[in-house]
Tab-separated table of C-alpha atoms and ligand atoms in Angstrom:
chain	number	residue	atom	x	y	z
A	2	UNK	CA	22.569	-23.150	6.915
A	3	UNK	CA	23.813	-20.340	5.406
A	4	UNK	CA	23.448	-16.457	7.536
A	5	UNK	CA	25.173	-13.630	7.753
A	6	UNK	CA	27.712	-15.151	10.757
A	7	UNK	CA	28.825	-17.863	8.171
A	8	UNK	CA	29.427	-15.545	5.526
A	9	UNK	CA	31.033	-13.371	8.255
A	10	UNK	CA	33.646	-16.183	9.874
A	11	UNK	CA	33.783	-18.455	6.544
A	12	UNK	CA	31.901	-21.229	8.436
A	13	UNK	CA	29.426	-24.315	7.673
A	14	UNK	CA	26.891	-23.683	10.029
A	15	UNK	CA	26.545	-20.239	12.601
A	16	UNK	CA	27.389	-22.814	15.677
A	17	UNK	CA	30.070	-20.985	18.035
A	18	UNK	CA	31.815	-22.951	20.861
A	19	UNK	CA	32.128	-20.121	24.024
A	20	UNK	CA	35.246	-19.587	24.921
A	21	UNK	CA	35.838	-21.536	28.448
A	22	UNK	CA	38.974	-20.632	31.037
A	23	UNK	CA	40.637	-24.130	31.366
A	24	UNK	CA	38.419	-26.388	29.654
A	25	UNK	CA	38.533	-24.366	25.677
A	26	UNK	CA	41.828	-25.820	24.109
A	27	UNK	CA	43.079	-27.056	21.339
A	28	UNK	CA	41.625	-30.399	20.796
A	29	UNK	CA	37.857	-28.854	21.224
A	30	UNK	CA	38.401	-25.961	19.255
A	31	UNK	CA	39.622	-28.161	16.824
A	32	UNK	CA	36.943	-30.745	17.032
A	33	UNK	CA	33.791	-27.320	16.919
A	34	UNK	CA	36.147	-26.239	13.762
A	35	UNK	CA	36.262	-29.429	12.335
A	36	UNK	CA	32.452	-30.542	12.655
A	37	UNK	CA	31.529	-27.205	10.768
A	38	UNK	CA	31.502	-24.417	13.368
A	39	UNK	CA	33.527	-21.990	15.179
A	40	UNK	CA	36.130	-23.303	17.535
A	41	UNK	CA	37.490	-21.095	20.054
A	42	UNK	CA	40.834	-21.015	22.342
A	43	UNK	CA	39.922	-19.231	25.788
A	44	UNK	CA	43.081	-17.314	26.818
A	45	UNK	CA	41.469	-17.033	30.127
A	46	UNK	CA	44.240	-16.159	33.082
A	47	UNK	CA	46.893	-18.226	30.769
A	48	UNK	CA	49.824	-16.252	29.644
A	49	UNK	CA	50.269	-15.278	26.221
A	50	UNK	CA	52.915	-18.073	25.331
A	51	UNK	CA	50.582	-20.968	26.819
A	52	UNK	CA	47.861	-19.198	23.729
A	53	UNK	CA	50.465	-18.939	21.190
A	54	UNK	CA	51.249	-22.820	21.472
A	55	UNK	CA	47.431	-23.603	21.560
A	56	UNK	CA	46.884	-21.359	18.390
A	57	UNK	CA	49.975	-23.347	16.783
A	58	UNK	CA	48.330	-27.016	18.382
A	59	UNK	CA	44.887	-26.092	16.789
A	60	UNK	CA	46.627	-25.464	13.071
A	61	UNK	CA	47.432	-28.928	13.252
A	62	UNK	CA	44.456	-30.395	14.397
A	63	UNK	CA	42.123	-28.045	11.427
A	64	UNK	CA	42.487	-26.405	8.587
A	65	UNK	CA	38.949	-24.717	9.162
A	66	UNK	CA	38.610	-21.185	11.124
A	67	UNK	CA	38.949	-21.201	14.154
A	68	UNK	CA	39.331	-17.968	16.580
A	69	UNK	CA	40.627	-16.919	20.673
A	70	UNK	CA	38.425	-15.416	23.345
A	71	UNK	CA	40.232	-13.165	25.209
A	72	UNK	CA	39.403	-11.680	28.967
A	73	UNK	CA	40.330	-8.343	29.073
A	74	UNK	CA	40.578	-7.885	32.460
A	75	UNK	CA	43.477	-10.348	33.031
A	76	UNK	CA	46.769	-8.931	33.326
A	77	UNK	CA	47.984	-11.041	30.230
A	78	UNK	CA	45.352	-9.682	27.491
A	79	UNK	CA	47.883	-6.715	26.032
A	80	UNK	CA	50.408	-9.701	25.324
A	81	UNK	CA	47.528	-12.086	24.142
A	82	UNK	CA	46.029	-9.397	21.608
A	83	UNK	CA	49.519	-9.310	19.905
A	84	UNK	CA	49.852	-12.950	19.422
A	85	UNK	CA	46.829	-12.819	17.784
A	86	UNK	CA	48.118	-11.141	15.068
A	87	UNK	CA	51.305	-12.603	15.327
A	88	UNK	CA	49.469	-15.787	14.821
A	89	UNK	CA	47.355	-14.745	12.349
A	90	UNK	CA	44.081	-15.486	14.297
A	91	UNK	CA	41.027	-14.744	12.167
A	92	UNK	CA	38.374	-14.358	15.083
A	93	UNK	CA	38.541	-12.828	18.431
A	94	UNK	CA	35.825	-12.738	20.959
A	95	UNK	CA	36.267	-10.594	24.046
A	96	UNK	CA	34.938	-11.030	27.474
A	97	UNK	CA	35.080	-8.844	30.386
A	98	UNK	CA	35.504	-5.158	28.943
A	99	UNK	CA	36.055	-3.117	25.778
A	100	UNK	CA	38.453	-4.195	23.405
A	101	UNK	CA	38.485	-0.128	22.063
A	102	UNK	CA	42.092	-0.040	22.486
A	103	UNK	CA	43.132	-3.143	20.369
A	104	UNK	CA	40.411	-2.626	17.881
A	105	UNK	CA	42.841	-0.928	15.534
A	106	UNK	CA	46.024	-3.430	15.180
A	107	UNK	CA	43.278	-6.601	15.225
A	108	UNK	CA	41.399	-4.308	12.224
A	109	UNK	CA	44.441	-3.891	10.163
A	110	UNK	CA	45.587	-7.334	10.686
A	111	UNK	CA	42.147	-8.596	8.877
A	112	UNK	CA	40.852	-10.099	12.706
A	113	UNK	CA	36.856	-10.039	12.470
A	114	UNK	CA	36.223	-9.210	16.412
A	115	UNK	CA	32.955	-10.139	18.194
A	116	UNK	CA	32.470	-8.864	22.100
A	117	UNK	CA	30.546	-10.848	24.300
A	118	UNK	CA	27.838	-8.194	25.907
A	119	UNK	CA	25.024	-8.266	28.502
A	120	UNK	CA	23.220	-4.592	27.434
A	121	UNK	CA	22.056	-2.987	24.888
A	122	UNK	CA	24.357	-0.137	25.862
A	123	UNK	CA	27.592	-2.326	25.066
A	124	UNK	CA	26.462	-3.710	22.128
A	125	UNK	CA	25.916	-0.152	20.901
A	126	UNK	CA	29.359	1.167	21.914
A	127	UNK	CA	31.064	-2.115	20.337
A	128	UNK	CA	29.464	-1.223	17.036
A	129	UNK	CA	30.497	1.937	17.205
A	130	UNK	CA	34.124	1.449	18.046
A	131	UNK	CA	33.843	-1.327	14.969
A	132	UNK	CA	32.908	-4.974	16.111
A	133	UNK	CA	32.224	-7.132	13.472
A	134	UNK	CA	29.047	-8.900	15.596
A	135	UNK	CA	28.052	-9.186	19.294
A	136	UNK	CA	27.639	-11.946	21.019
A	137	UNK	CA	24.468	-11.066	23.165
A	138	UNK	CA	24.546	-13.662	26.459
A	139	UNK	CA	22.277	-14.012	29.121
A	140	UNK	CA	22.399	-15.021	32.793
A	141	UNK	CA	21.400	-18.296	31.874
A	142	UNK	CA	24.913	-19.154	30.962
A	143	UNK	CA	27.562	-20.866	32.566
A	144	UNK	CA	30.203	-18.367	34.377
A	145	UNK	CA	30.827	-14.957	34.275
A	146	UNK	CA	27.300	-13.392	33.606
A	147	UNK	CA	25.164	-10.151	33.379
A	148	UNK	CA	21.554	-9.721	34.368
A	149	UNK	CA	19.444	-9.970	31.780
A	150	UNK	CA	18.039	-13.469	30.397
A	151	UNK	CA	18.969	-14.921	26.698
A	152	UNK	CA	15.118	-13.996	26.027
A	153	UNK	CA	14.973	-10.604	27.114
A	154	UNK	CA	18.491	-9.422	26.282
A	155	UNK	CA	18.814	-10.789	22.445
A	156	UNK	CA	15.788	-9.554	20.744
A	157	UNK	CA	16.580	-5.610	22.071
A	158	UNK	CA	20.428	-5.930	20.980
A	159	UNK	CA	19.017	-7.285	17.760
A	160	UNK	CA	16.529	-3.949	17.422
A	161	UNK	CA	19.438	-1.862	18.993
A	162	UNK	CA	22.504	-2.695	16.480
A	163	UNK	CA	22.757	-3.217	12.412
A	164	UNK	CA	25.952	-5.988	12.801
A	165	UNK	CA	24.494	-9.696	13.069
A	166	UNK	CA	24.209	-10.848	16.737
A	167	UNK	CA	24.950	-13.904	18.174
A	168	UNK	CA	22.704	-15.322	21.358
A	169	UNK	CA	24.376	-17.225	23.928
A	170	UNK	CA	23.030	-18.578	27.141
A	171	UNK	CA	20.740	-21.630	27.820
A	172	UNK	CA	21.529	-22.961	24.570
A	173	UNK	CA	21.548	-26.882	23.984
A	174	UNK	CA	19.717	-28.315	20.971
A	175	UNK	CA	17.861	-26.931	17.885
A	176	UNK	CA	14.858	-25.769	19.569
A	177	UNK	CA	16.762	-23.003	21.463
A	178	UNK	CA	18.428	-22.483	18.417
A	179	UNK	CA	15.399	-22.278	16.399
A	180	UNK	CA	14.238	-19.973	19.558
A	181	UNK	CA	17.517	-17.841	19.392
A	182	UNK	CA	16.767	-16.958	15.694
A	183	UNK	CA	13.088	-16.075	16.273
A	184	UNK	CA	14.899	-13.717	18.748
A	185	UNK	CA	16.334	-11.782	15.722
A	186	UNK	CA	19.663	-13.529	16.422
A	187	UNK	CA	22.044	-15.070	13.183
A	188	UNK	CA	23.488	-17.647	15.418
A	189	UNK	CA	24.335	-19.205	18.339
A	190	UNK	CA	26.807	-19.845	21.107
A	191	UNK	CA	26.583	-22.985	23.110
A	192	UNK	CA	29.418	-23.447	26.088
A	193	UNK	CA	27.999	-25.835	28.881
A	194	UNK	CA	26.923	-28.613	26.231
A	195	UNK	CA	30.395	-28.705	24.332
A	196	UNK	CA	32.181	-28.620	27.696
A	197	UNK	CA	30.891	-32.023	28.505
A	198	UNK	CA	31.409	-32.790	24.847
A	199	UNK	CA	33.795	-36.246	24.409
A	200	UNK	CA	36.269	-34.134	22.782
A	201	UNK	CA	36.291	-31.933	25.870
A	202	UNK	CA	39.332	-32.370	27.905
A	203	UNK	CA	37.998	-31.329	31.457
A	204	UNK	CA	38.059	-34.113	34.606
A	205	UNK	CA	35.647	-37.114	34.212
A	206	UNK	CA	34.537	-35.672	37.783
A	207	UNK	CA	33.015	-32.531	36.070
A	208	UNK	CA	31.575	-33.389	33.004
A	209	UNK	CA	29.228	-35.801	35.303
A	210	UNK	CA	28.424	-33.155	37.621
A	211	UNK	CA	26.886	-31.438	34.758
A	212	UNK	CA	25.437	-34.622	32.983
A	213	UNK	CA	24.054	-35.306	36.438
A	214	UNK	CA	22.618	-31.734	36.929
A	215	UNK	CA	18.892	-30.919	36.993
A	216	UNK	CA	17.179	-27.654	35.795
A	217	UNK	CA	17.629	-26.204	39.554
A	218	UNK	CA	21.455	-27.185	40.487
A	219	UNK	CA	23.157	-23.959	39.319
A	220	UNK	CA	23.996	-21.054	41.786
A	221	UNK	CA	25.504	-17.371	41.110
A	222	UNK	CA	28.089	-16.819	43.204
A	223	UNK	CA	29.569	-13.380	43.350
A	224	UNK	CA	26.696	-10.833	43.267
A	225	UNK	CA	27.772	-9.030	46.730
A	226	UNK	CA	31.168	-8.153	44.920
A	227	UNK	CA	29.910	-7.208	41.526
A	228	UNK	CA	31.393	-9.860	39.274
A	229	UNK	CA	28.488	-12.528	39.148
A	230	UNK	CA	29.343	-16.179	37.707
A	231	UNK	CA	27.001	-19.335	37.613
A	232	UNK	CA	28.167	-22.998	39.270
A	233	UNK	CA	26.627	-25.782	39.740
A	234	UNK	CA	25.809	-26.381	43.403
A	235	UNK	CA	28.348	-27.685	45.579
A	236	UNK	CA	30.326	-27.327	48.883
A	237	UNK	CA	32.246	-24.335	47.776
A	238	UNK	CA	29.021	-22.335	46.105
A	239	UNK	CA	27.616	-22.754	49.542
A	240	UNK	CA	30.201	-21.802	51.483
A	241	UNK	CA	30.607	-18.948	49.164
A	242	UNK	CA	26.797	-17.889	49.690
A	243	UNK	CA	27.311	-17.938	53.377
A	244	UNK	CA	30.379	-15.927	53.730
A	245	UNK	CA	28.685	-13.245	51.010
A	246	UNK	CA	25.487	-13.180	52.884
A	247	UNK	CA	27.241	-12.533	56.089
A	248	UNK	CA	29.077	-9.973	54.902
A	249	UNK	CA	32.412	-11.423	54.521
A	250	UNK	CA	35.127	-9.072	52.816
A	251	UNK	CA	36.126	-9.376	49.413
A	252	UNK	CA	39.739	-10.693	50.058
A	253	UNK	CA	38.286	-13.761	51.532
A	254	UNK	CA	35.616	-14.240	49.102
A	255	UNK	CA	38.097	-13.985	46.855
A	256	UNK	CA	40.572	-16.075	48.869
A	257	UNK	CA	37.878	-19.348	48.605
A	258	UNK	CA	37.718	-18.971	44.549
A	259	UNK	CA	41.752	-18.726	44.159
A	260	UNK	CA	42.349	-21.230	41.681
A	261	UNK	CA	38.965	-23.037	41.912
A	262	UNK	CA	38.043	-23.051	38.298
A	263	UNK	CA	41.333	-25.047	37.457
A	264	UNK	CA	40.812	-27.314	40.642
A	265	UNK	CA	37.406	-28.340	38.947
A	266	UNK	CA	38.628	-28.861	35.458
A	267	UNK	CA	42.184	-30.545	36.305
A	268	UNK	CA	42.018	-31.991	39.397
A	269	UNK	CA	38.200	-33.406	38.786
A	270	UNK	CA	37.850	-31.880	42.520
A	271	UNK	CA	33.862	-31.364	42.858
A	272	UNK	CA	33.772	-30.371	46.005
A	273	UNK	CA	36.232	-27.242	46.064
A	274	UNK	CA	36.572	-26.295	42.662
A	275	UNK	CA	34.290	-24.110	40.835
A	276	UNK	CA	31.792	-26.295	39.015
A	277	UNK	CA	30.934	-23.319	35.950
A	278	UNK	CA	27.702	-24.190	34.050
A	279	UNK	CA	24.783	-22.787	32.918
A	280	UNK	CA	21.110	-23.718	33.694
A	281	UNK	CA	20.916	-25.332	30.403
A	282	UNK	CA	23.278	-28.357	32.126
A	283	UNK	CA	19.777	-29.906	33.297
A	284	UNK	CA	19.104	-30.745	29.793
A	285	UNK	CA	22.345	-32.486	28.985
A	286	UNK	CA	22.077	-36.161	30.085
A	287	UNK	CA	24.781	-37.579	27.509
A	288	UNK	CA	28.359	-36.993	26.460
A	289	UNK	CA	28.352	-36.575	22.750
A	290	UNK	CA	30.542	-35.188	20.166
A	291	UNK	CA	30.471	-32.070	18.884
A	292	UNK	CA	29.767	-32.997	15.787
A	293	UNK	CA	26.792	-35.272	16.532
A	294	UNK	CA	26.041	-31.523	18.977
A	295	UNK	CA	26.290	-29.415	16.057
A	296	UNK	CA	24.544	-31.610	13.748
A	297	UNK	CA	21.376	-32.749	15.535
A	298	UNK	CA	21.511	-29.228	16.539
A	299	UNK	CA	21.184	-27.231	13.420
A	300	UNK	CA	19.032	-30.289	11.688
A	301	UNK	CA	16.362	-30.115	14.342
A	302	UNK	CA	16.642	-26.092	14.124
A	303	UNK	CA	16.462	-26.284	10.570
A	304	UNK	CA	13.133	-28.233	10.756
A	305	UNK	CA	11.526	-26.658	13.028
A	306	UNK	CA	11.811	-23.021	11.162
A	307	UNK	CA	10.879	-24.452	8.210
A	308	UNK	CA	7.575	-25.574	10.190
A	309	UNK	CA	7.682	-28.989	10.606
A	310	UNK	CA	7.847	-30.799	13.964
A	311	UNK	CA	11.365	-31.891	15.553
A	312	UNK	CA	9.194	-35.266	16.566
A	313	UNK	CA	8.128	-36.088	13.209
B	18	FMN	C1	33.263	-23.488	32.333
B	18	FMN	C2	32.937	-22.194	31.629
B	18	FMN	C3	33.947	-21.242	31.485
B	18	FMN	C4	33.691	-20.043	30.797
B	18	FMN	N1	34.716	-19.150	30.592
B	18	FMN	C5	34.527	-18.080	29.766
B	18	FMN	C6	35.638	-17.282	29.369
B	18	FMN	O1	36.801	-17.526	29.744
B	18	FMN	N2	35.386	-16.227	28.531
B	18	FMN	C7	34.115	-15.932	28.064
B	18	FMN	O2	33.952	-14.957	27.314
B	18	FMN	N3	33.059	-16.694	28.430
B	18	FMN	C8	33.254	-17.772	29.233
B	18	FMN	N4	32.187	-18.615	29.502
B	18	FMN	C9	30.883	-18.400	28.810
B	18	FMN	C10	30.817	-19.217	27.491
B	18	FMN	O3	31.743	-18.751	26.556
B	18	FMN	C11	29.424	-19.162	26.820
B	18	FMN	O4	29.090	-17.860	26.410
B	18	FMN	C12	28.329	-19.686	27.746
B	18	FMN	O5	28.733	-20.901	28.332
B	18	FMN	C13	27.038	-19.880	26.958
B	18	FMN	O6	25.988	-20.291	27.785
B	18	FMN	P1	25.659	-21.843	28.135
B	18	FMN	O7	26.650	-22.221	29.196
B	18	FMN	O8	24.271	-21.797	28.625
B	18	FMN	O9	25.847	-22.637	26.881
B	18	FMN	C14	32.399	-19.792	30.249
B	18	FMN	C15	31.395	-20.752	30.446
B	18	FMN	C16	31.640	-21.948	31.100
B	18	FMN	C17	30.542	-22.960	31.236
């Protein structure tokens, strides 16, 4: 399958794995890579070193292209966007910001760079300021979100910018593929389903709270403070809802989420830890690899924009 993000990243099919805090490492960047697509390293909170040594772990595990999402609100990001190019990273995709200010030393260094947006107004100012692509995702997805759905969002950043666009959100098998592209978009990002991949390395604990999910189990947490993310439903999304509807101040909003992302992935701790998924997580019933993902995937997309029923 064969669009302007392959030709752009040097990739089999235009299948991106999300960048995930915690749960994107090596071994499933390696295993996206591998099985055709675009594996990512999420540099989330980790500092720059801990990336480095993933980047190097990855090399080992592929010889296919594979890129780092990088959040440029954590403190770490100016020492991340050095390694890199240090490392000789091929792909970045950014989260939480601009990436204006690194845009030149990842542009001489050859680094094809591809925000993550939620408006049409970012996706503008990223082309301007040189992005290779935009990933356009919408509050569908699993974590740190915008406002707009997948459906809404992709089809005016596709009318609204002349680099290829990537949709991202609610995305789980070839028919929201097939749906993404009818959208105007040239490929897809998919986090939720490779994060209870078998190649992904989060806590048994997790990846059946999202195999276990139905269509209505996520929550957004984090709309009274301005930095919205989507969980699955559990003990600490509802205590989180009832301290932000009664008003509760930031520092102890923020006091209950300390660490709850890694308490999820690591520790397998359901109950406390920040369950991240998107809605999409009612639709995933098995764990699978990513290449048997990817595959089915792009085969059933590939039929069903050529006409011919998924079914048949
Ligand atoms: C557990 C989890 C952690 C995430 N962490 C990040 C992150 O660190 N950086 C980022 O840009 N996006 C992050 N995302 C968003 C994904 O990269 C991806 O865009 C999203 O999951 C796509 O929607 P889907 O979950 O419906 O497949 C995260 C998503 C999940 C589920």
């Amino acid at each position: 399958m064969k669009t302007e993000i392959t030709e752009l990243l040097g990739i089999e099919y235009p299948v991106i794995q999300g960048g995930m805090a915690w749960v994107a490492e090596c071994h499933l960047a390696a295993a996206v890579s591998n099985a055709g697509g675009l594996g990512l390293i999420a540099a989330g909170g980790a500092p720059a070193e801990w990336v480095r040594e993933q980047i190097r772990e990855t090399k080992k595990l592929t010889d296919k292209p594979f890129g780092v999402n990088i959040m440029l609100m954590n403190p770490e990001s100016e020492k991340v966007a050095k390694v890199i190019v240090e490392e000789g990273v091929k792909v970045v995709t950014t989260g939480a910001g601009s990436p204006e200010k690194y845009m030149a030393d990842w542009k001489a260094a050859g680094v094809k760079v591809i925000p993550v947006v939620a408006s049409v107004a970012l996706a503008k100012r990223m082309e301007r300021c040189g992005a290779d692509a935009v990933v356009a995702e919408g509050c569908e997805a699993g974590g740190h979100i915008g406002e707009l759905t997948t459906m809404v969002l992709v089809p005016q950043v596709a009318d609204a910018v002349n680099i290829p666009v990537i949709a991202a959100g609610g995305i789980a098998d070839g028919r929201g593929m097939a749906a993404a592209f009818m959208l105007g978009a040239k490929g897809i990002q998919m986090g939720t389903v490779f994060a209870a991949s078998k190649e992904s390395v989060i806590h048994e604990n997790y990846k059946n709270s999202i195999l276990k999910a139905k269509d209505i189990d996520s929550r957004v947490t984090g709309r009274s403070t301005g930095h919205p993310i989507r969980v699955l439903r559990n003990d600490m999304a509802r205590k989180y809802l009832e301290l932000e509807k009664s008003g509760a101040p930031f520092e102890e909003l923020e006091q209950l989420t300390l660490g709850s992302l890694r308490k999820a992935v690591q520790e397998g701790d359901t109950k406390n830890g920040s369950l991240m998924a998107g809605q999409i997580a009612g639709m995933i019933k098995e764990e699978r690899t990513c290449a048997d993902i990817i595959s089915s995937t792009v085969s059933e997309a590939g039929k069903l924009m050529n006409g011919v029923s998924a079914n048949e």
